[in-house]
mmCIF file of C-alpha atoms in Angstrom:
data_model
loop_
_atom_site.group_PDB
_atom_site.id
_atom_site.type_symbol
_atom_site.label_atom_id
_atom_site.label_comp_id
_atom_site.label_asym_id
_atom_site.label_seq_id
_atom_site.Cartn_x
_atom_site.Cartn_y
_atom_site.Cartn_z
ATOM 1 C CA MET G 6 10.406 2.462 72.095
ATOM 2 C CA SER G 7 12.251 0.545 74.764
ATOM 3 C CA GLY G 8 11.793 -3.043 75.793
ATOM 4 C CA ASN G 9 10.325 -5.946 73.851
ATOM 5 C CA SER G 10 8.049 -4.546 71.164
ATOM 6 C CA ALA G 11 7.163 -7.800 69.422
ATOM 7 C CA GLY G 12 3.463 -7.570 70.256
ATOM 8 C CA ARG G 13 0.850 -6.069 67.945
ATOM 9 C CA ALA G 14 -2.482 -4.412 68.617
ATOM 10 C CA PHE G 15 -5.245 -3.256 66.297
ATOM 11 C CA ILE G 16 -7.613 -0.429 67.143
ATOM 12 C CA GLY G 17 -11.015 -0.165 65.485
ATOM 13 C CA SER G 18 -12.689 3.229 65.189
ATOM 14 C CA PHE G 19 -15.712 5.026 63.774
ATOM 15 C CA THR G 20 -14.762 6.669 60.465
ATOM 16 C CA SER G 21 -18.140 8.437 60.520
ATOM 17 C CA ALA G 22 -16.941 10.270 63.672
ATOM 18 C CA GLY G 23 -13.457 11.126 62.388
ATOM 19 C CA GLY G 24 -11.753 7.818 63.129
ATOM 20 C CA GLN G 25 -9.000 6.406 60.929
ATOM 21 C CA GLY G 26 -10.614 2.996 60.507
ATOM 22 C CA ILE G 27 -8.209 0.297 61.664
ATOM 23 C CA THR G 28 -4.963 1.422 63.285
ATOM 24 C CA ALA G 29 -2.091 -1.049 63.722
ATOM 25 C CA ALA G 30 0.254 -0.453 66.656
ATOM 26 C CA ALA G 31 3.352 -2.078 68.122
ATOM 27 C CA VAL G 32 3.020 -3.072 71.777
ATOM 28 C CA ASP G 33 5.923 -2.734 74.167
ATOM 29 C CA ARG G 34 5.435 -5.723 76.431
ATOM 30 C CA ASP G 35 7.577 -4.166 79.179
ATOM 31 C CA THR G 36 5.622 -0.909 79.449
ATOM 32 C CA GLY G 37 2.315 -1.588 77.694
ATOM 33 C CA ALA G 38 2.967 1.386 75.407
ATOM 34 C CA LEU G 39 1.432 1.553 71.935
ATOM 35 C CA THR G 40 3.254 3.008 68.921
ATOM 36 C CA VAL G 41 1.281 3.538 65.692
ATOM 37 C CA LEU G 42 2.546 1.631 62.654
ATOM 38 C CA GLY G 43 -0.142 2.541 60.132
ATOM 39 C CA ALA G 44 -3.877 2.754 59.471
ATOM 40 C CA THR G 45 -6.470 1.974 56.822
ATOM 41 C CA ASP G 46 -9.960 3.326 56.179
ATOM 42 C CA ALA G 47 -10.773 0.666 53.572
ATOM 43 C CA VAL G 48 -13.903 -0.280 55.532
ATOM 44 C CA PRO G 49 -16.334 2.257 57.030
ATOM 45 C CA ASP G 50 -16.890 2.128 60.792
ATOM 46 C CA PRO G 51 -14.885 -1.017 61.666
ATOM 47 C CA SER G 52 -16.145 -0.894 65.247
ATOM 48 C CA TYR G 53 -15.159 -4.399 66.321
ATOM 49 C CA LEU G 54 -12.175 -6.585 65.401
ATOM 50 C CA VAL G 55 -11.035 -10.152 66.040
ATOM 51 C CA SER G 56 -7.891 -11.930 64.886
ATOM 52 C CA GLY G 57 -7.377 -15.502 63.730
ATOM 53 C CA LEU G 58 -4.802 -17.618 61.954
ATOM 54 C CA GLY G 59 -4.895 -17.968 58.170
ATOM 55 C CA PRO G 60 -2.603 -19.858 55.756
ATOM 56 C CA GLY G 61 -0.240 -16.874 55.552
ATOM 57 C CA GLY G 62 -0.321 -15.936 59.231
ATOM 58 C CA THR G 63 -2.616 -13.723 61.260
ATOM 59 C CA VAL G 64 -5.817 -12.496 59.614
ATOM 60 C CA LEU G 65 -7.852 -9.664 61.133
ATOM 61 C CA TYR G 66 -11.633 -9.651 60.761
ATOM 62 C CA ALA G 67 -13.790 -6.542 61.144
ATOM 63 C CA VAL G 68 -17.434 -5.599 61.119
ATOM 64 C CA SER G 69 -18.610 -2.535 59.244
ATOM 65 C CA GLU G 70 -21.168 -1.044 61.623
ATOM 66 C CA THR G 71 -23.332 0.635 58.995
ATOM 67 C CA SER G 72 -26.966 0.313 57.982
ATOM 68 C CA GLN G 73 -25.817 -1.805 55.017
ATOM 69 C CA GLY G 74 -23.939 -4.115 57.400
ATOM 70 C CA ALA G 75 -20.787 -5.895 56.266
ATOM 71 C CA ALA G 76 -17.728 -7.825 57.395
ATOM 72 C CA ALA G 77 -14.185 -7.908 56.023
ATOM 73 C CA ALA G 78 -10.854 -9.696 56.353
ATOM 74 C CA PHE G 79 -7.438 -8.007 56.477
ATOM 75 C CA ASP G 80 -3.921 -9.242 55.841
ATOM 76 C CA VAL G 81 -1.804 -7.822 58.677
ATOM 77 C CA THR G 82 1.637 -9.098 57.712
ATOM 78 C CA GLY G 83 2.697 -5.514 56.940
ATOM 79 C CA ASP G 84 2.501 -2.356 59.026
ATOM 80 C CA VAL G 85 -0.744 -1.259 57.341
ATOM 81 C CA PRO G 86 -3.666 -3.731 57.317
ATOM 82 C CA ARG G 87 -4.565 -4.708 53.736
ATOM 83 C CA LEU G 88 -8.065 -5.721 52.677
ATOM 84 C CA LEU G 89 -8.125 -9.442 51.890
ATOM 85 C CA GLY G 90 -10.817 -10.374 49.400
ATOM 86 C CA ALA G 91 -14.133 -8.580 49.087
ATOM 87 C CA LEU G 92 -16.232 -6.807 51.695
ATOM 88 C CA GLN G 93 -19.152 -9.152 52.386
ATOM 89 C CA ALA G 94 -22.716 -8.131 53.241
ATOM 90 C CA VAL G 95 -24.026 -9.681 56.455
ATOM 91 C CA ARG G 96 -27.673 -9.342 55.384
ATOM 92 C CA GLY G 97 -28.299 -7.433 58.590
ATOM 93 C CA ASP G 98 -28.188 -3.896 59.943
ATOM 94 C CA SER G 99 -25.370 -2.375 62.050
ATOM 95 C CA PRO G 100 -23.213 -5.343 63.099
ATOM 96 C CA THR G 101 -21.506 -4.547 66.415
ATOM 97 C CA HIS G 102 -19.518 -7.708 67.116
ATOM 98 C CA LEU G 103 -18.011 -10.755 65.443
ATOM 99 C CA THR G 104 -16.232 -13.960 66.344
ATOM 100 C CA LEU G 105 -14.643 -17.036 64.789
ATOM 101 C CA ALA G 106 -16.417 -20.386 65.164
ATOM 102 C CA ALA G 107 -16.263 -23.713 63.313
ATOM 103 C CA GLY G 108 -14.342 -22.284 60.349
ATOM 104 C CA HIS G 109 -16.704 -19.340 59.995
ATOM 105 C CA VAL G 110 -16.994 -15.698 61.002
ATOM 106 C CA VAL G 111 -20.221 -14.920 62.849
ATOM 107 C CA THR G 112 -21.566 -11.394 63.325
ATOM 108 C CA ALA G 113 -24.074 -9.947 65.807
ATOM 109 C CA ASN G 114 -26.248 -7.406 63.986
ATOM 110 C CA TYR G 115 -27.601 -4.856 66.456
ATOM 111 C CA GLY G 116 -29.929 -2.931 64.157
ATOM 112 C CA SER G 117 -31.746 -5.928 62.709
ATOM 113 C CA GLY G 118 -31.481 -8.141 65.794
ATOM 114 C CA SER G 119 -29.930 -11.039 63.926
ATOM 115 C CA VAL G 120 -26.820 -13.221 63.731
ATOM 116 C CA THR G 121 -25.033 -13.981 60.443
ATOM 117 C CA VAL G 122 -22.625 -16.776 59.499
ATOM 118 C CA LEU G 123 -19.996 -16.260 56.757
ATOM 119 C CA PRO G 124 -17.456 -18.873 55.607
ATOM 120 C CA VAL G 125 -13.729 -18.311 55.959
ATOM 121 C CA LEU G 126 -12.148 -19.228 52.614
ATOM 122 C CA ALA G 127 -8.837 -20.998 52.039
ATOM 123 C CA ASP G 128 -6.861 -17.747 51.835
ATOM 124 C CA GLY G 129 -8.442 -16.356 55.010
ATOM 125 C CA SER G 130 -10.863 -14.049 53.198
ATOM 126 C CA LEU G 131 -14.635 -14.181 53.663
ATOM 127 C CA GLY G 132 -17.258 -15.728 51.413
ATOM 128 C CA ALA G 133 -20.883 -14.680 51.010
ATOM 129 C CA ALA G 134 -23.174 -15.077 54.013
ATOM 130 C CA GLU G 135 -24.477 -18.634 54.372
ATOM 131 C CA SER G 136 -27.159 -18.235 57.023
ATOM 132 C CA VAL G 137 -28.925 -15.635 59.141
ATOM 133 C CA LEU G 138 -30.717 -16.334 62.418
ATOM 134 C CA GLN G 139 -33.334 -13.699 63.236
ATOM 135 C CA HIS G 140 -33.984 -12.996 66.925
ATOM 136 C CA GLU G 141 -37.516 -12.319 68.126
ATOM 137 C CA GLY G 142 -38.869 -10.450 71.139
ATOM 138 C CA SER G 143 -38.689 -7.136 73.011
ATOM 139 C CA GLY G 144 -38.122 -5.660 76.472
ATOM 140 C CA PRO G 145 -39.722 -3.111 78.840
ATOM 141 C CA ASP G 146 -37.571 -0.111 77.810
ATOM 142 C CA ALA G 147 -39.638 1.272 74.933
ATOM 143 C CA SER G 148 -36.853 3.508 73.643
ATOM 144 C CA ARG G 149 -34.172 0.788 73.507
ATOM 145 C CA GLN G 150 -35.995 -2.553 73.578
ATOM 146 C CA ALA G 151 -38.876 -2.284 71.128
ATOM 147 C CA ALA G 152 -37.219 -4.981 69.017
ATOM 148 C CA PRO G 153 -34.347 -7.477 69.277
ATOM 149 C CA HIS G 154 -30.808 -6.058 69.241
ATOM 150 C CA ALA G 155 -28.101 -8.728 69.049
ATOM 151 C CA HIS G 156 -25.001 -7.064 70.496
ATOM 152 C CA GLU G 157 -22.417 -9.813 70.887
ATOM 153 C CA VAL G 158 -21.778 -13.335 69.680
ATOM 154 C CA LEU G 159 -19.031 -15.626 70.991
ATOM 155 C CA PRO G 160 -18.181 -19.332 71.310
ATOM 156 C CA ASP G 161 -18.179 -21.103 74.653
ATOM 157 C CA PRO G 162 -14.842 -22.508 75.942
ATOM 158 C CA SER G 163 -15.694 -26.012 74.706
ATOM 159 C CA GLY G 164 -16.190 -24.806 71.134
ATOM 160 C CA GLN G 165 -19.479 -26.698 70.872
ATOM 161 C CA TRP G 166 -21.801 -23.727 71.249
ATOM 162 C CA LEU G 167 -22.242 -20.139 70.149
ATOM 163 C CA LEU G 168 -23.876 -17.612 72.479
ATOM 164 C CA SER G 169 -25.576 -14.433 71.244
ATOM 165 C CA VAL G 170 -26.329 -11.661 73.728
ATOM 166 C CA ASP G 171 -29.422 -9.593 72.899
ATOM 167 C CA LEU G 172 -29.916 -6.162 74.489
ATOM 168 C CA GLY G 173 -33.443 -5.789 73.119
ATOM 169 C CA THR G 174 -34.892 -9.065 74.402
ATOM 170 C CA ASP G 175 -33.056 -9.285 77.767
ATOM 171 C CA SER G 176 -31.802 -12.729 76.868
ATOM 172 C CA VAL G 177 -28.903 -14.875 75.697
ATOM 173 C CA ARG G 178 -29.430 -17.442 72.947
ATOM 174 C CA VAL G 179 -27.407 -20.630 72.673
ATOM 175 C CA CYS G 180 -26.829 -21.887 69.134
ATOM 176 C CA ALA G 181 -24.759 -24.414 67.215
ATOM 177 C CA VAL G 182 -23.025 -23.857 63.859
ATOM 178 C CA ASP G 183 -22.862 -26.627 61.277
ATOM 179 C CA PRO G 184 -19.203 -26.477 60.151
ATOM 180 C CA ALA G 185 -20.059 -27.905 56.724
ATOM 181 C CA THR G 186 -22.991 -25.687 55.762
ATOM 182 C CA GLY G 187 -22.750 -22.688 58.100
ATOM 183 C CA GLU G 188 -26.338 -23.259 59.215
ATOM 184 C CA LEU G 189 -27.016 -21.757 62.634
ATOM 185 C CA ARG G 190 -29.382 -23.827 64.785
ATOM 186 C CA LEU G 191 -31.078 -22.340 67.852
ATOM 187 C CA HIS G 192 -30.612 -24.635 70.862
ATOM 188 C CA GLY G 193 -32.092 -22.573 73.693
ATOM 189 C CA GLU G 194 -32.679 -19.100 75.137
ATOM 190 C CA THR G 195 -31.981 -17.844 78.659
ATOM 191 C CA ALA G 196 -34.058 -14.967 80.040
ATOM 192 C CA LEU G 197 -32.287 -12.356 82.180
ATOM 193 C CA SER G 198 -33.739 -9.624 84.396
ATOM 194 C CA PRO G 199 -36.156 -7.426 82.397
ATOM 195 C CA GLY G 200 -34.775 -4.029 81.436
ATOM 196 C CA THR G 201 -31.103 -4.795 82.134
ATOM 197 C CA GLY G 202 -30.256 -4.735 78.423
ATOM 198 C CA PRO G 203 -27.547 -7.432 78.325
ATOM 199 C CA ARG G 204 -24.668 -6.276 76.135
ATOM 200 C CA HIS G 205 -21.594 -8.519 76.497
ATOM 201 C CA LEU G 206 -20.628 -11.805 78.122
ATOM 202 C CA ALA G 207 -17.332 -13.295 79.322
ATOM 203 C CA PHE G 208 -16.503 -16.785 80.555
ATOM 204 C CA HIS G 209 -14.494 -17.780 83.605
ATOM 205 C CA PRO G 210 -11.323 -19.607 82.430
ATOM 206 C CA ALA G 211 -12.548 -22.831 84.073
ATOM 207 C CA GLY G 212 -15.629 -22.688 81.844
ATOM 208 C CA ARG G 213 -18.286 -23.299 84.508
ATOM 209 C CA PHE G 214 -19.454 -19.684 84.919
ATOM 210 C CA ALA G 215 -20.286 -16.810 82.606
ATOM 211 C CA TYR G 216 -20.750 -13.118 83.413
ATOM 212 C CA VAL G 217 -23.202 -10.911 81.502
ATOM 213 C CA VAL G 218 -22.914 -7.139 81.759
ATOM 214 C CA GLY G 219 -26.042 -5.035 81.329
ATOM 215 C CA GLU G 220 -25.986 -1.801 79.356
ATOM 216 C CA LEU G 221 -29.309 -0.345 80.519
ATOM 217 C CA GLU G 222 -28.633 -1.074 84.203
ATOM 218 C CA PRO G 223 -25.105 -1.126 85.736
ATOM 219 C CA THR G 224 -25.307 -4.791 86.702
ATOM 220 C CA LEU G 225 -23.441 -8.035 86.217
ATOM 221 C CA THR G 226 -25.384 -11.293 86.026
ATOM 222 C CA VAL G 227 -23.493 -14.404 87.133
ATOM 223 C CA CYS G 228 -24.605 -17.535 85.280
ATOM 224 C CA THR G 229 -23.713 -21.190 85.503
ATOM 225 C CA TRP G 230 -22.723 -22.773 82.193
ATOM 226 C CA ASP G 231 -23.101 -26.466 81.355
ATOM 227 C CA ALA G 232 -21.227 -27.215 78.135
ATOM 228 C CA ALA G 233 -22.523 -30.800 78.031
ATOM 229 C CA SER G 234 -26.142 -29.681 77.765
ATOM 230 C CA GLY G 235 -25.606 -26.170 76.383
ATOM 231 C CA VAL G 236 -27.576 -24.564 79.223
ATOM 232 C CA LEU G 237 -26.912 -21.108 80.689
ATOM 233 C CA GLU G 238 -28.605 -20.401 84.023
ATOM 234 C CA PRO G 239 -28.551 -17.043 85.902
ATOM 235 C CA VAL G 240 -27.808 -17.402 89.617
ATOM 236 C CA ALA G 241 -26.962 -13.914 90.943
ATOM 237 C CA VAL G 242 -26.933 -10.224 90.018
ATOM 238 C CA THR G 243 -24.290 -7.779 91.279
ATOM 239 C CA ALA G 244 -24.092 -3.999 90.875
ATOM 240 C CA VAL G 245 -20.921 -2.870 89.106
ATOM 241 C CA LEU G 246 -20.949 0.544 90.819
ATOM 242 C CA PRO G 247 -21.492 1.442 94.484
ATOM 243 C CA GLU G 248 -25.183 1.897 95.268
ATOM 244 C CA SER G 249 -24.490 5.461 96.416
ATOM 245 C CA VAL G 250 -23.010 6.294 93.018
ATOM 246 C CA ILE G 251 -25.969 4.794 91.168
ATOM 247 C CA ALA G 252 -28.468 6.680 93.337
ATOM 248 C CA GLU G 253 -26.737 10.059 93.230
ATOM 249 C CA ALA G 254 -25.299 10.090 89.710
ATOM 250 C CA GLU G 255 -26.428 13.011 87.559
ATOM 251 C CA VAL G 256 -25.221 11.214 84.441
ATOM 252 C CA ARG G 257 -26.616 7.801 83.610
ATOM 253 C CA THR G 258 -24.074 4.985 83.293
ATOM 254 C CA TYR G 259 -24.059 2.528 80.393
ATOM 255 C CA PRO G 260 -21.630 -0.362 81.005
ATOM 256 C CA SER G 261 -20.005 -1.575 77.801
ATOM 257 C CA GLU G 262 -17.583 -4.453 78.296
ATOM 258 C CA VAL G 263 -16.666 -7.207 80.751
ATOM 259 C CA VAL G 264 -13.216 -8.853 80.904
ATOM 260 C CA VAL G 265 -12.048 -11.717 83.128
ATOM 261 C CA SER G 266 -8.403 -12.144 84.165
ATOM 262 C CA HIS G 267 -6.547 -15.128 82.734
ATOM 263 C CA HIS G 268 -6.341 -16.815 86.142
ATOM 264 C CA GLY G 269 -9.976 -16.094 87.017
ATOM 265 C CA ARG G 270 -9.373 -14.032 90.160
ATOM 266 C CA PHE G 271 -10.530 -10.643 88.853
ATOM 267 C CA LEU G 272 -13.127 -9.167 86.549
ATOM 268 C CA TRP G 273 -13.303 -5.671 85.044
ATOM 269 C CA VAL G 274 -16.239 -3.718 83.635
ATOM 270 C CA ALA G 275 -16.035 -0.497 81.587
ATOM 271 C CA ASN G 276 -18.619 2.144 82.510
ATOM 272 C CA ARG G 277 -19.624 4.814 80.003
ATOM 273 C CA GLY G 278 -21.059 7.908 81.690
ATOM 274 C CA HIS G 279 -19.348 7.240 85.002
ATOM 275 C CA ASP G 280 -16.168 6.963 82.881
ATOM 276 C CA SER G 281 -14.666 4.306 85.071
ATOM 277 C CA ILE G 282 -13.410 0.753 85.243
ATOM 278 C CA SER G 283 -14.992 -1.387 87.947
ATOM 279 C CA VAL G 284 -12.787 -3.983 89.623
ATOM 280 C CA LEU G 285 -14.569 -7.075 90.931
ATOM 281 C CA THR G 286 -13.027 -10.025 92.735
ATOM 282 C CA LEU G 287 -13.975 -13.655 92.114
ATOM 283 C CA ASP G 288 -13.777 -16.513 94.585
ATOM 284 C CA VAL G 289 -11.840 -19.689 93.769
ATOM 285 C CA THR G 290 -14.842 -21.240 92.020
ATOM 286 C CA GLY G 291 -15.782 -18.140 90.030
ATOM 287 C CA GLU G 292 -19.318 -18.060 91.417
ATOM 288 C CA LYS G 293 -19.007 -15.349 94.078
ATOM 289 C CA VAL G 294 -18.418 -11.833 92.758
ATOM 290 C CA ALA G 295 -17.711 -8.732 94.842
ATOM 291 C CA LEU G 296 -17.152 -5.114 93.824
ATOM 292 C CA ALA G 297 -13.715 -4.082 95.107
ATOM 293 C CA ALA G 298 -13.001 -0.660 93.553
ATOM 294 C CA THR G 299 -13.592 1.727 90.677
ATOM 295 C CA VAL G 300 -10.865 3.698 88.890
ATOM 296 C CA GLY G 301 -10.965 6.329 86.170
ATOM 297 C CA CYS G 302 -10.863 5.025 82.596
ATOM 298 C CA GLY G 303 -8.297 7.607 81.455
ATOM 299 C CA GLY G 304 -10.754 9.380 79.162
ATOM 300 C CA HIS G 305 -14.424 9.710 78.275
ATOM 301 C CA TRP G 306 -16.915 7.016 77.239
ATOM 302 C CA PRO G 307 -14.953 3.741 77.446
ATOM 303 C CA ARG G 308 -16.561 1.635 74.730
ATOM 304 C CA ASP G 309 -14.205 -1.328 75.063
ATOM 305 C CA LEU G 310 -11.773 -2.991 77.461
ATOM 306 C CA ALA G 311 -9.097 -5.469 76.375
ATOM 307 C CA LEU G 312 -6.547 -7.464 78.333
ATOM 308 C CA ASP G 313 -3.242 -8.121 76.575
ATOM 309 C CA PRO G 314 -2.105 -11.750 76.085
ATOM 310 C CA SER G 315 0.253 -11.549 79.083
ATOM 311 C CA GLY G 316 -2.537 -10.421 81.411
ATOM 312 C CA GLN G 317 -0.374 -7.554 82.706
ATOM 313 C CA TRP G 318 -1.918 -4.669 80.746
ATOM 314 C CA LEU G 319 -5.517 -3.518 80.438
ATOM 315 C CA TYR G 320 -6.536 -1.181 77.593
ATOM 316 C CA ALA G 321 -9.585 1.122 77.456
ATOM 317 C CA ALA G 322 -10.843 2.495 74.127
ATOM 318 C CA ASN G 323 -12.294 5.860 75.151
ATOM 319 C CA GLU G 324 -14.530 6.728 72.243
ATOM 320 C CA ARG G 325 -15.537 10.331 72.958
ATOM 321 C CA SER G 326 -12.200 11.604 74.306
ATOM 322 C CA GLY G 327 -10.375 10.045 71.340
ATOM 323 C CA ASN G 328 -7.746 7.988 73.130
ATOM 324 C CA VAL G 329 -6.720 4.483 74.138
ATOM 325 C CA ALA G 330 -5.457 4.391 77.729
ATOM 326 C CA TRP G 331 -3.490 1.512 79.186
ATOM 327 C CA PHE G 332 -3.122 0.360 82.752
ATOM 328 C CA ALA G 333 -0.754 -1.906 84.663
ATOM 329 C CA VAL G 334 -2.783 -4.573 86.484
ATOM 330 C CA ASP G 335 -1.812 -5.079 90.117
ATOM 331 C CA ALA G 336 -1.275 -8.822 90.436
ATOM 332 C CA ALA G 337 -2.430 -8.882 94.062
ATOM 333 C CA THR G 338 -5.530 -6.662 93.907
ATOM 334 C CA GLY G 339 -6.491 -6.516 90.225
ATOM 335 C CA ILE G 340 -6.642 -2.718 90.432
ATOM 336 C CA PRO G 341 -5.479 -1.060 87.177
ATOM 337 C CA ARG G 342 -2.837 1.682 87.521
ATOM 338 C CA PRO G 343 -2.640 4.329 84.738
ATOM 339 C CA ALA G 344 0.461 3.788 82.603
ATOM 340 C CA GLY G 345 -0.047 5.734 79.375
ATOM 341 C CA SER G 346 -2.352 6.890 76.600
ATOM 342 C CA LEU G 347 -2.404 7.146 72.807
ATOM 343 C CA ASP G 348 -4.512 9.650 70.873
ATOM 344 C CA VAL G 349 -6.792 7.767 68.467
ATOM 345 C CA PRO G 350 -9.915 9.506 67.115
ATOM 346 C CA ALA G 351 -13.214 7.762 67.958
ATOM 347 C CA PRO G 352 -11.744 4.403 69.068
ATOM 348 C CA SER G 353 -14.198 1.555 69.563
ATOM 349 C CA CYS G 354 -12.146 -1.559 70.344
ATOM 350 C CA VAL G 355 -8.654 -3.008 70.826
ATOM 351 C CA ALA G 356 -7.652 -6.467 69.567
ATOM 352 C CA PHE G 357 -4.347 -8.301 69.867
ATOM 353 C CA ALA G 358 -2.478 -10.621 67.500
#
């Protein structure tokens, strides 16, 4: 590998579909290229990953997206991630996402429609689940929204609040975590358009706007965010594909992820089915969103998008084609240009450390 290869990436995958679990890769910061260092299948179906700092350096946290539902911590000081402490049950079904908040790891449990809080121990490992918040409600799509399905959980930029995005109830809940006890307190719930199936949310870097991508309809909901009051308010809905594509498509599109550029000028959405990345521009405030272009995702069924820490490279985890593709981001237009690909069976996410 040429260039500066000091960066590291971790790729989660579905072991139940032939994936290797968690793959560690070196990142060439000059070319965006990934080179595999090692892999571990110590945890089944580690579909989502997030990194944080522990006493010995970076610690990687993973969900185990199984009916038993679990979360785990990994020491990543070596080339192969090493399980740190015990696998911990989340007391929920099929966790799809996790985040770090107030000294805890919090998981969104899709199958059971709940959110779980686990303590991070002194060595970076996880303790037993301290609290579970059960979502309630349903949506108009009988096949996908008969019950709550928490799909993502993440802190707001101020660190005061935790937001959980629920595909089944067409809503986003705002919560607060007690750092001492891990108790999760519901603060409020924001209703979004019925049947959109909200999946993931991303904040504008200035913190005043949030963008929610729908899985059941190819839409992006722009919301205002007030950190002082903990209130999320939808203000506009934008299609993430051209109307002609939506009307004529023989294959239904299920958007999966939304990513905002570090400077807040661009936004990208991954589209499963259409197998594309939508490029949207943002005005100087972050409120006005416009679809600028769509480009191929470099594979089939892009389950995740991730922007590297430099903001120069965008990575798509193409689950069904078994590859992670990377793209150079045009600084002027935000349009991703294909730059390379790595074969990885059943990839589900990319995280950086």
